[in-house]
mmCIF file of C-alpha atoms and ligand atoms in Angstrom:
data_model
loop_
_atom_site.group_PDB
_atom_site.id
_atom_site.type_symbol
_atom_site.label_atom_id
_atom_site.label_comp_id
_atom_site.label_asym_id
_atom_site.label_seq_id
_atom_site.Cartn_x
_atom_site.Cartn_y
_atom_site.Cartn_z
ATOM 1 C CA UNK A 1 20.479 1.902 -14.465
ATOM 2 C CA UNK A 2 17.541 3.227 -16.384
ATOM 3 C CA UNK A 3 13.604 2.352 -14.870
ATOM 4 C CA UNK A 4 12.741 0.025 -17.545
ATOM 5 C CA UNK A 5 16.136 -2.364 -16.206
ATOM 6 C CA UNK A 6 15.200 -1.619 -12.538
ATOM 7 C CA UNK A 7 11.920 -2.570 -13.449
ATOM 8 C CA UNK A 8 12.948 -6.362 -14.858
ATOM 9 C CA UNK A 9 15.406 -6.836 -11.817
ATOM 10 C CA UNK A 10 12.331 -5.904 -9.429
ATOM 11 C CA UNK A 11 10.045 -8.409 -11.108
ATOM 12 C CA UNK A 12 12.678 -11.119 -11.389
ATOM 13 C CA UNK A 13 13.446 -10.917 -7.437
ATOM 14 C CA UNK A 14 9.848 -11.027 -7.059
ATOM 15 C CA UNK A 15 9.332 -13.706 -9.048
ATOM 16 C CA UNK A 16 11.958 -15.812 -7.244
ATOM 17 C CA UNK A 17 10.856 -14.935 -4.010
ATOM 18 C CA UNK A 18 7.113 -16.043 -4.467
ATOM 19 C CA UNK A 19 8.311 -19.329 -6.207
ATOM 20 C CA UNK A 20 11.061 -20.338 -3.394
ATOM 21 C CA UNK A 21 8.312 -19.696 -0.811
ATOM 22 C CA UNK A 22 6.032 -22.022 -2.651
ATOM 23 C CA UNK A 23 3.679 -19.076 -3.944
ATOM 24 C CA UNK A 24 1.969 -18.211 -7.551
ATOM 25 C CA UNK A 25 4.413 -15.370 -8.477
ATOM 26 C CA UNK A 26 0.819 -14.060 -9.698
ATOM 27 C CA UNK A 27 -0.136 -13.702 -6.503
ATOM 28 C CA UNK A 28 2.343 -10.992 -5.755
ATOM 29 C CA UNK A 29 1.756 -7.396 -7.447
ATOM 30 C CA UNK A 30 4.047 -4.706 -7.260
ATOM 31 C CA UNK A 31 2.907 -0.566 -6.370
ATOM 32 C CA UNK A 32 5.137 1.484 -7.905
ATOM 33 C CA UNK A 33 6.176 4.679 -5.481
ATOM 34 C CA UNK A 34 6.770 7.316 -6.995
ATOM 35 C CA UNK A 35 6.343 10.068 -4.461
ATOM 36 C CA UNK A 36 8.915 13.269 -5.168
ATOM 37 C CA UNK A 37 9.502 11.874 -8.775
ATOM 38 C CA UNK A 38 7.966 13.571 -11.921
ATOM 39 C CA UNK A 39 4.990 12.044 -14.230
ATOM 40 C CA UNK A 40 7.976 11.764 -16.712
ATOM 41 C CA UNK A 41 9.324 8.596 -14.903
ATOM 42 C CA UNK A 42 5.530 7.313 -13.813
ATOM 43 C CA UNK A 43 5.305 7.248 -17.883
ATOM 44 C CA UNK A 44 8.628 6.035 -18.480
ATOM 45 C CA UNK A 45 7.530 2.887 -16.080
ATOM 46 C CA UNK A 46 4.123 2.484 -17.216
ATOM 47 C CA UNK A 47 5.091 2.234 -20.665
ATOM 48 C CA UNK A 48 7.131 -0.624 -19.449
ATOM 49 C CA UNK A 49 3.602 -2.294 -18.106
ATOM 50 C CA UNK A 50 3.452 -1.110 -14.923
ATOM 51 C CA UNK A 51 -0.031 -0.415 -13.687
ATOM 52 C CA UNK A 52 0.014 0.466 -10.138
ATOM 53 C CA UNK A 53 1.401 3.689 -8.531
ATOM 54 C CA UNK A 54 1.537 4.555 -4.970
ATOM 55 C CA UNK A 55 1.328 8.387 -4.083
ATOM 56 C CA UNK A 56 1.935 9.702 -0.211
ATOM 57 C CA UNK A 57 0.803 13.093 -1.076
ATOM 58 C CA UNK A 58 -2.565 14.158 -1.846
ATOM 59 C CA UNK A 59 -1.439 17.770 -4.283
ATOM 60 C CA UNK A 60 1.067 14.723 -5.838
ATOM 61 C CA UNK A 61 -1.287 12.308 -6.690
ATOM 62 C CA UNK A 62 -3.679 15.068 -8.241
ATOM 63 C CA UNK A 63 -1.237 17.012 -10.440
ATOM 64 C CA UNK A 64 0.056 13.552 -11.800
ATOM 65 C CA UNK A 65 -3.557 11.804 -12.112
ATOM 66 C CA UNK A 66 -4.361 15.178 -14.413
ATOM 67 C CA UNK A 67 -1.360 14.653 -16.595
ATOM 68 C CA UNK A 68 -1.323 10.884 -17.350
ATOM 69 C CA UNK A 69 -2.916 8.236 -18.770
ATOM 70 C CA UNK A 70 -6.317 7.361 -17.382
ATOM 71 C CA UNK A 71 -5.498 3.551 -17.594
ATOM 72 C CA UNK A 72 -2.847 4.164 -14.535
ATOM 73 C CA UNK A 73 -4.186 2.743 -11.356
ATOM 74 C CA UNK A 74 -3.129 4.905 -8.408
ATOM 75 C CA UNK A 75 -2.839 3.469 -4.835
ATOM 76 C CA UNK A 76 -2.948 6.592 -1.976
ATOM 77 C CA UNK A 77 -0.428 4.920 0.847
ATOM 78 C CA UNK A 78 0.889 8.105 2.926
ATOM 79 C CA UNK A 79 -0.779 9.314 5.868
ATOM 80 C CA UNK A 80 -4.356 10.967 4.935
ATOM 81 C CA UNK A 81 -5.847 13.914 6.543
ATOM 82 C CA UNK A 82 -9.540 13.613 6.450
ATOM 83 C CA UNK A 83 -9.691 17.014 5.114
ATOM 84 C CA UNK A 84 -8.435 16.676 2.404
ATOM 85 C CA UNK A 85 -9.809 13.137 1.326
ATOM 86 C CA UNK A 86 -12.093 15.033 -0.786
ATOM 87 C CA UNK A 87 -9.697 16.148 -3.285
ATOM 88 C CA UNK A 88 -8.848 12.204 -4.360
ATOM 89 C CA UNK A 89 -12.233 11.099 -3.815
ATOM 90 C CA UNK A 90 -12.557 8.668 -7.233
ATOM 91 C CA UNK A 91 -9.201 8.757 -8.383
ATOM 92 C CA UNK A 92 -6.959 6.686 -5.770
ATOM 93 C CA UNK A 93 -8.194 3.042 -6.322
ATOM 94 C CA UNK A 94 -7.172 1.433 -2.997
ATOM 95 C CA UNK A 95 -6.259 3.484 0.363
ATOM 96 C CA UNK A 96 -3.660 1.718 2.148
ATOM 97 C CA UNK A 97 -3.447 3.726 4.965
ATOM 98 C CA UNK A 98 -6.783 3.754 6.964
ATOM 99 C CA UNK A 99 -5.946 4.004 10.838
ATOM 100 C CA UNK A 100 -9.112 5.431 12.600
ATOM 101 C CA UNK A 101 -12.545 5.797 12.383
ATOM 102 C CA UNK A 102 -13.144 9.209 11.620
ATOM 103 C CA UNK A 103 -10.776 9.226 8.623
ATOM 104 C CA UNK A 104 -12.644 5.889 6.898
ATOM 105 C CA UNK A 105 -16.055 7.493 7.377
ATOM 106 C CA UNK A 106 -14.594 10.854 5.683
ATOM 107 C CA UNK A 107 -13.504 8.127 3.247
ATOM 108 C CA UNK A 108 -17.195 6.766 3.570
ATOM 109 C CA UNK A 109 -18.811 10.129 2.917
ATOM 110 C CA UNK A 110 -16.442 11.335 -0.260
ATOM 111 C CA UNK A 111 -16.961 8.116 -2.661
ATOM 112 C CA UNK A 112 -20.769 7.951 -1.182
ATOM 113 C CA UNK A 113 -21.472 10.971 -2.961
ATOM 114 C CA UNK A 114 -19.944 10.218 -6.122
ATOM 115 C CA UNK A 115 -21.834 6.848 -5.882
ATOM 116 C CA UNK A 116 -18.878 4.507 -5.374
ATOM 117 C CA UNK A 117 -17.338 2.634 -3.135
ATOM 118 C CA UNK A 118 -13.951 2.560 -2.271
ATOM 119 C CA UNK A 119 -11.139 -0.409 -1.544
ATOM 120 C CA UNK A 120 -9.142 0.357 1.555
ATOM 121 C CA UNK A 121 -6.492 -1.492 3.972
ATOM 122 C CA UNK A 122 -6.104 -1.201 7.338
ATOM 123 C CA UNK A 123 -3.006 0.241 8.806
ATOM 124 C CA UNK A 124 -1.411 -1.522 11.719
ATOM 125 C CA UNK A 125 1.336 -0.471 13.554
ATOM 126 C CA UNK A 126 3.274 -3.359 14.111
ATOM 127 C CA UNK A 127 5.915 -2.810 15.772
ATOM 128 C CA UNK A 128 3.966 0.197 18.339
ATOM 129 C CA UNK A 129 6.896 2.929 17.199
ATOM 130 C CA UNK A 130 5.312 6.265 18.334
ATOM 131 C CA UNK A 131 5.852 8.173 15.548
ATOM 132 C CA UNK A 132 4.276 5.856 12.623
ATOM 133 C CA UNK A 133 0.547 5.130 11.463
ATOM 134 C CA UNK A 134 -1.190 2.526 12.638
ATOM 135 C CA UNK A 135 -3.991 1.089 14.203
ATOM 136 C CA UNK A 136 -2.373 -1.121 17.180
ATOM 137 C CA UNK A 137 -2.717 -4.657 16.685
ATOM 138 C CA UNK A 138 -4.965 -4.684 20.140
ATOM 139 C CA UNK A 139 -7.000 -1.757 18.273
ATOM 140 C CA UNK A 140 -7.587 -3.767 15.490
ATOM 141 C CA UNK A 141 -10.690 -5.871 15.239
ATOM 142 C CA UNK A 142 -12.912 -3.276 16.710
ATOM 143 C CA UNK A 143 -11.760 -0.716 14.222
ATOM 144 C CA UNK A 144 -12.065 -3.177 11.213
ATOM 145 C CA UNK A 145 -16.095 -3.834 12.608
ATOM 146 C CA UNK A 146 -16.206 -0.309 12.543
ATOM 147 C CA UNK A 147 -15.460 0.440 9.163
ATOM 148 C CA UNK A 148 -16.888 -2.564 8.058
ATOM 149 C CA UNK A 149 -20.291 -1.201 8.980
ATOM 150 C CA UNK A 150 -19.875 1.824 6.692
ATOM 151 C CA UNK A 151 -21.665 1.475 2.919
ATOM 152 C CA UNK A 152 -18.906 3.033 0.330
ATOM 153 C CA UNK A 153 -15.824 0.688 1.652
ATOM 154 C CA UNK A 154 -14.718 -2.375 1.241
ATOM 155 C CA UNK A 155 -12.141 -3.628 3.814
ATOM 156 C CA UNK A 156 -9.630 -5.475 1.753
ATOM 157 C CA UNK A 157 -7.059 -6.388 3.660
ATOM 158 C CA UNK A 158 -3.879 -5.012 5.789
ATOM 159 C CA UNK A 159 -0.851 -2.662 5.257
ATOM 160 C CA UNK A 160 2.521 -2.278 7.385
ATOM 161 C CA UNK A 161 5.640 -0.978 7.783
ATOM 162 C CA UNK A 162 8.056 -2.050 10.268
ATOM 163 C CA UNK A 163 10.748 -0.081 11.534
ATOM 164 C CA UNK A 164 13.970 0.083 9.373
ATOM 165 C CA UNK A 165 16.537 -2.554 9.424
ATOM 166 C CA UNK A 166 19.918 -2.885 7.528
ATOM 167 C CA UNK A 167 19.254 -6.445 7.696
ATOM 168 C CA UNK A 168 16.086 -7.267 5.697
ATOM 169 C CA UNK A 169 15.611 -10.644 7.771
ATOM 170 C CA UNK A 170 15.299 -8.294 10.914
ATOM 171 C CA UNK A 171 11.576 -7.378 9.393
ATOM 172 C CA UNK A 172 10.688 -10.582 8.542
ATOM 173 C CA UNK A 173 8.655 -11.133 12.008
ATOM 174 C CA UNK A 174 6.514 -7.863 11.812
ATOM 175 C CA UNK A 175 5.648 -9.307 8.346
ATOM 176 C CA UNK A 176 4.241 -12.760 9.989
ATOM 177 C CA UNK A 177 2.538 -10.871 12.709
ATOM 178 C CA UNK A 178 0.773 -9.040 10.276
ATOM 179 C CA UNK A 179 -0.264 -12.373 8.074
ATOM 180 C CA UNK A 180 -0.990 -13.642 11.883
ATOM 181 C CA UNK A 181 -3.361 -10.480 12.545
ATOM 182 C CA UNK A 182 -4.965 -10.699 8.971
ATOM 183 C CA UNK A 183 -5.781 -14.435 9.929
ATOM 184 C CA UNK A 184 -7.410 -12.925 13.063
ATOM 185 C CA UNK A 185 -9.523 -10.960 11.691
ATOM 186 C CA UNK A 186 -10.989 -13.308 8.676
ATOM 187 C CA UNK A 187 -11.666 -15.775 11.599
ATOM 188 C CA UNK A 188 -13.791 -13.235 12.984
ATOM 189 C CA UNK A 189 -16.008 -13.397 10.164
ATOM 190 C CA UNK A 190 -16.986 -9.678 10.302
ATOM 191 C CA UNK A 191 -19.922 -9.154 6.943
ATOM 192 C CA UNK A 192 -18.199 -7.391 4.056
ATOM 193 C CA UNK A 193 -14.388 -8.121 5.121
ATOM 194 C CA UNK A 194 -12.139 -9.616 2.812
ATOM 195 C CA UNK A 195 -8.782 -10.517 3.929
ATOM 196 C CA UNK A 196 -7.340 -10.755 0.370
ATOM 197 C CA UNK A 197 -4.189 -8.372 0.485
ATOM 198 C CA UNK A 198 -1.020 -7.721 2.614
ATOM 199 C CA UNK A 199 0.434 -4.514 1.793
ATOM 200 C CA UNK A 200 4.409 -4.814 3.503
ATOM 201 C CA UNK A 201 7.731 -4.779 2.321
ATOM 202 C CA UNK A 202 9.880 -1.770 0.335
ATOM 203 C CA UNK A 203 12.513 -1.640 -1.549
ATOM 204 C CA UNK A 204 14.826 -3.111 1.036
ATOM 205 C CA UNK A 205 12.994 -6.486 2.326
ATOM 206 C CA UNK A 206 10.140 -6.908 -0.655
ATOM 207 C CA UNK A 207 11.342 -10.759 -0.819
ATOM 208 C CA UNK A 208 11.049 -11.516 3.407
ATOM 209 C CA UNK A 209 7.738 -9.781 3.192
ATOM 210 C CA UNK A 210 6.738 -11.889 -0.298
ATOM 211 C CA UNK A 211 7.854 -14.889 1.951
ATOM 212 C CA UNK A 212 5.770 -14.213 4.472
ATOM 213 C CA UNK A 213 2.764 -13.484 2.421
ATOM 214 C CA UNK A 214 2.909 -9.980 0.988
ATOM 215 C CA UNK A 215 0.092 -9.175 -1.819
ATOM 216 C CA UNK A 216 1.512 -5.791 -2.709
ATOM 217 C CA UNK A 217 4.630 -4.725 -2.183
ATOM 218 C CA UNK A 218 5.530 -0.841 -2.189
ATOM 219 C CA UNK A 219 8.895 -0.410 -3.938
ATOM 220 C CA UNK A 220 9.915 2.760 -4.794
ATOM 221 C CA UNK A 221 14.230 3.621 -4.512
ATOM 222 C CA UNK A 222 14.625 0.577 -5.741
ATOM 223 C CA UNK A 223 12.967 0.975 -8.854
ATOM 224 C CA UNK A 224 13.224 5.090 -9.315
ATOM 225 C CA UNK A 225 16.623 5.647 -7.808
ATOM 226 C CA UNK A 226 17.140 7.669 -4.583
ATOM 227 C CA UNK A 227 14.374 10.430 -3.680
ATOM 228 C CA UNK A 228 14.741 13.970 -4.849
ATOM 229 C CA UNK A 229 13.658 15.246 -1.247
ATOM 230 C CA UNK A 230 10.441 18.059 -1.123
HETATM 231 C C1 LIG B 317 8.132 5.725 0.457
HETATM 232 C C2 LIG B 317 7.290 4.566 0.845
HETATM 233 C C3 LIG B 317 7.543 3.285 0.336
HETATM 234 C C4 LIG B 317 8.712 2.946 -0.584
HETATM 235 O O1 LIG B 317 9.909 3.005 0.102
HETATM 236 P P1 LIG B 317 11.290 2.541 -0.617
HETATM 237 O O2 LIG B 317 12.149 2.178 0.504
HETATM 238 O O3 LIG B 317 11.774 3.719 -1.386
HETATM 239 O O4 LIG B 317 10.971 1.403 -1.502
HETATM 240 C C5 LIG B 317 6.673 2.268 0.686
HETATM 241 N N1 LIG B 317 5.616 2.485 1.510
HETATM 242 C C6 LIG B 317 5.352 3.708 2.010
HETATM 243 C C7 LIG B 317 4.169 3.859 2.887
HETATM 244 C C8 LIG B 317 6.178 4.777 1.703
HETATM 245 O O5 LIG B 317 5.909 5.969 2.241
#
């Protein structure tokens, strides 16, 4: 199946799941992954009106930034070193993958200087597997004060992944524990957070996680075919 067909099934099932969970299907906007694959099929989707792209790799998201259109909105989700937060300083729209302090004021300092601010999400680690990102969920309202306190960011909401399943229903309550932490932390009222997005579910349990709330969901096999491995 070509990306522009993927592309129509994806929407469809995402359209279906918003409206049988009693959600604006508008609500609901899909980040295109395309880590490992070439600009060719970013274009190929885009043309098809897709807007957002994630990237998990800082040298991929600046090669393909440099050869596309400008109007592309690119999403930085993989893990982030702070040093090299510099080189996508500007050009990654929302960070979904802020997990400590030191890498958000890195974040802090980079769009500072080009006199910007930048969206981010807080990772958690939901389900406290050792080898993921993550803020813990006990971790998490001190480090959202934190980085709320910084000038150039704007806390926007929270991103997880749970750990694989075959069955897609098996993720289904990381995804309310992470609408159930998000509620936490608007309660808490911290100045300059905005609870407005929940970044969970892939290309295997996008609908659970659209049931359970999901803003953005991160689909990438799904919609570009199996990953050409680095
Ligand atoms: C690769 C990746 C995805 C997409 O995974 P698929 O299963 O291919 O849809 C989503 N989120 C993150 C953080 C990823 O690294």
């Amino acid at each position: 199946m070509s990306i522009a067909e993927n592309l129509i099934k994806i929407r469809e099932r995402m359209d279906r799941a918003a409206r049988d969970a009693g959600r604006d299907p508008s609500e609901v906007r899909l980040v295109a992954v395309s880590k490992t694959k070439p600009a060719a099929a970013i274009a190929e989707a885009f043309g098809c009106g897709q807007s957002i792209f994630g990237e998990n790799y800082v040298q991929e998201l600046v090669a393909k930034q440099a050869e596309l259109s400008a109007e592309i909105c690119w999403h930085f989700i993989g893990n982030l070193q702070s040093n090299k937060v510099r080189q996508i300083a500007g050009l990654a729209e929302m960070i979904h993958s802020v997990d400590r302090l030191s890498l958000a004021k890195e974040i802090d300092r980079q769009w500072g200087a080009l006199g910007r601010s930048c969206d981010i999400l807080i990772q958690v680690n939901i389900s406290s597997e050792p080898t993921k990102g993550g803020t813990s969920s006990q971790e998490l309202l001190d480090l959202v004060a934190e980085v709320a306190a910084l000038p150039h960011l704007r806390v926007r909401g929270l991103m997880t992944m749970p750990p694989f399943f075959d069955d897609p229903e098996a993720a289904r309550p990381f995804f309310k524990a992470l609408r159930e932490l998000s509620r936490q932390v608007e309660a808490a009222g911290i100045a300059g957070v905005e609870m407005r997005e929940l970044s969970m579910g892939m290309s295997g349990d996008f609908e659970a996680a659209i049931g359970e709330g999901a803003t953005l969901v991160r689909v990438g096999s799904a919609l570009f075919g199996e990953r050409d491995y680095r």
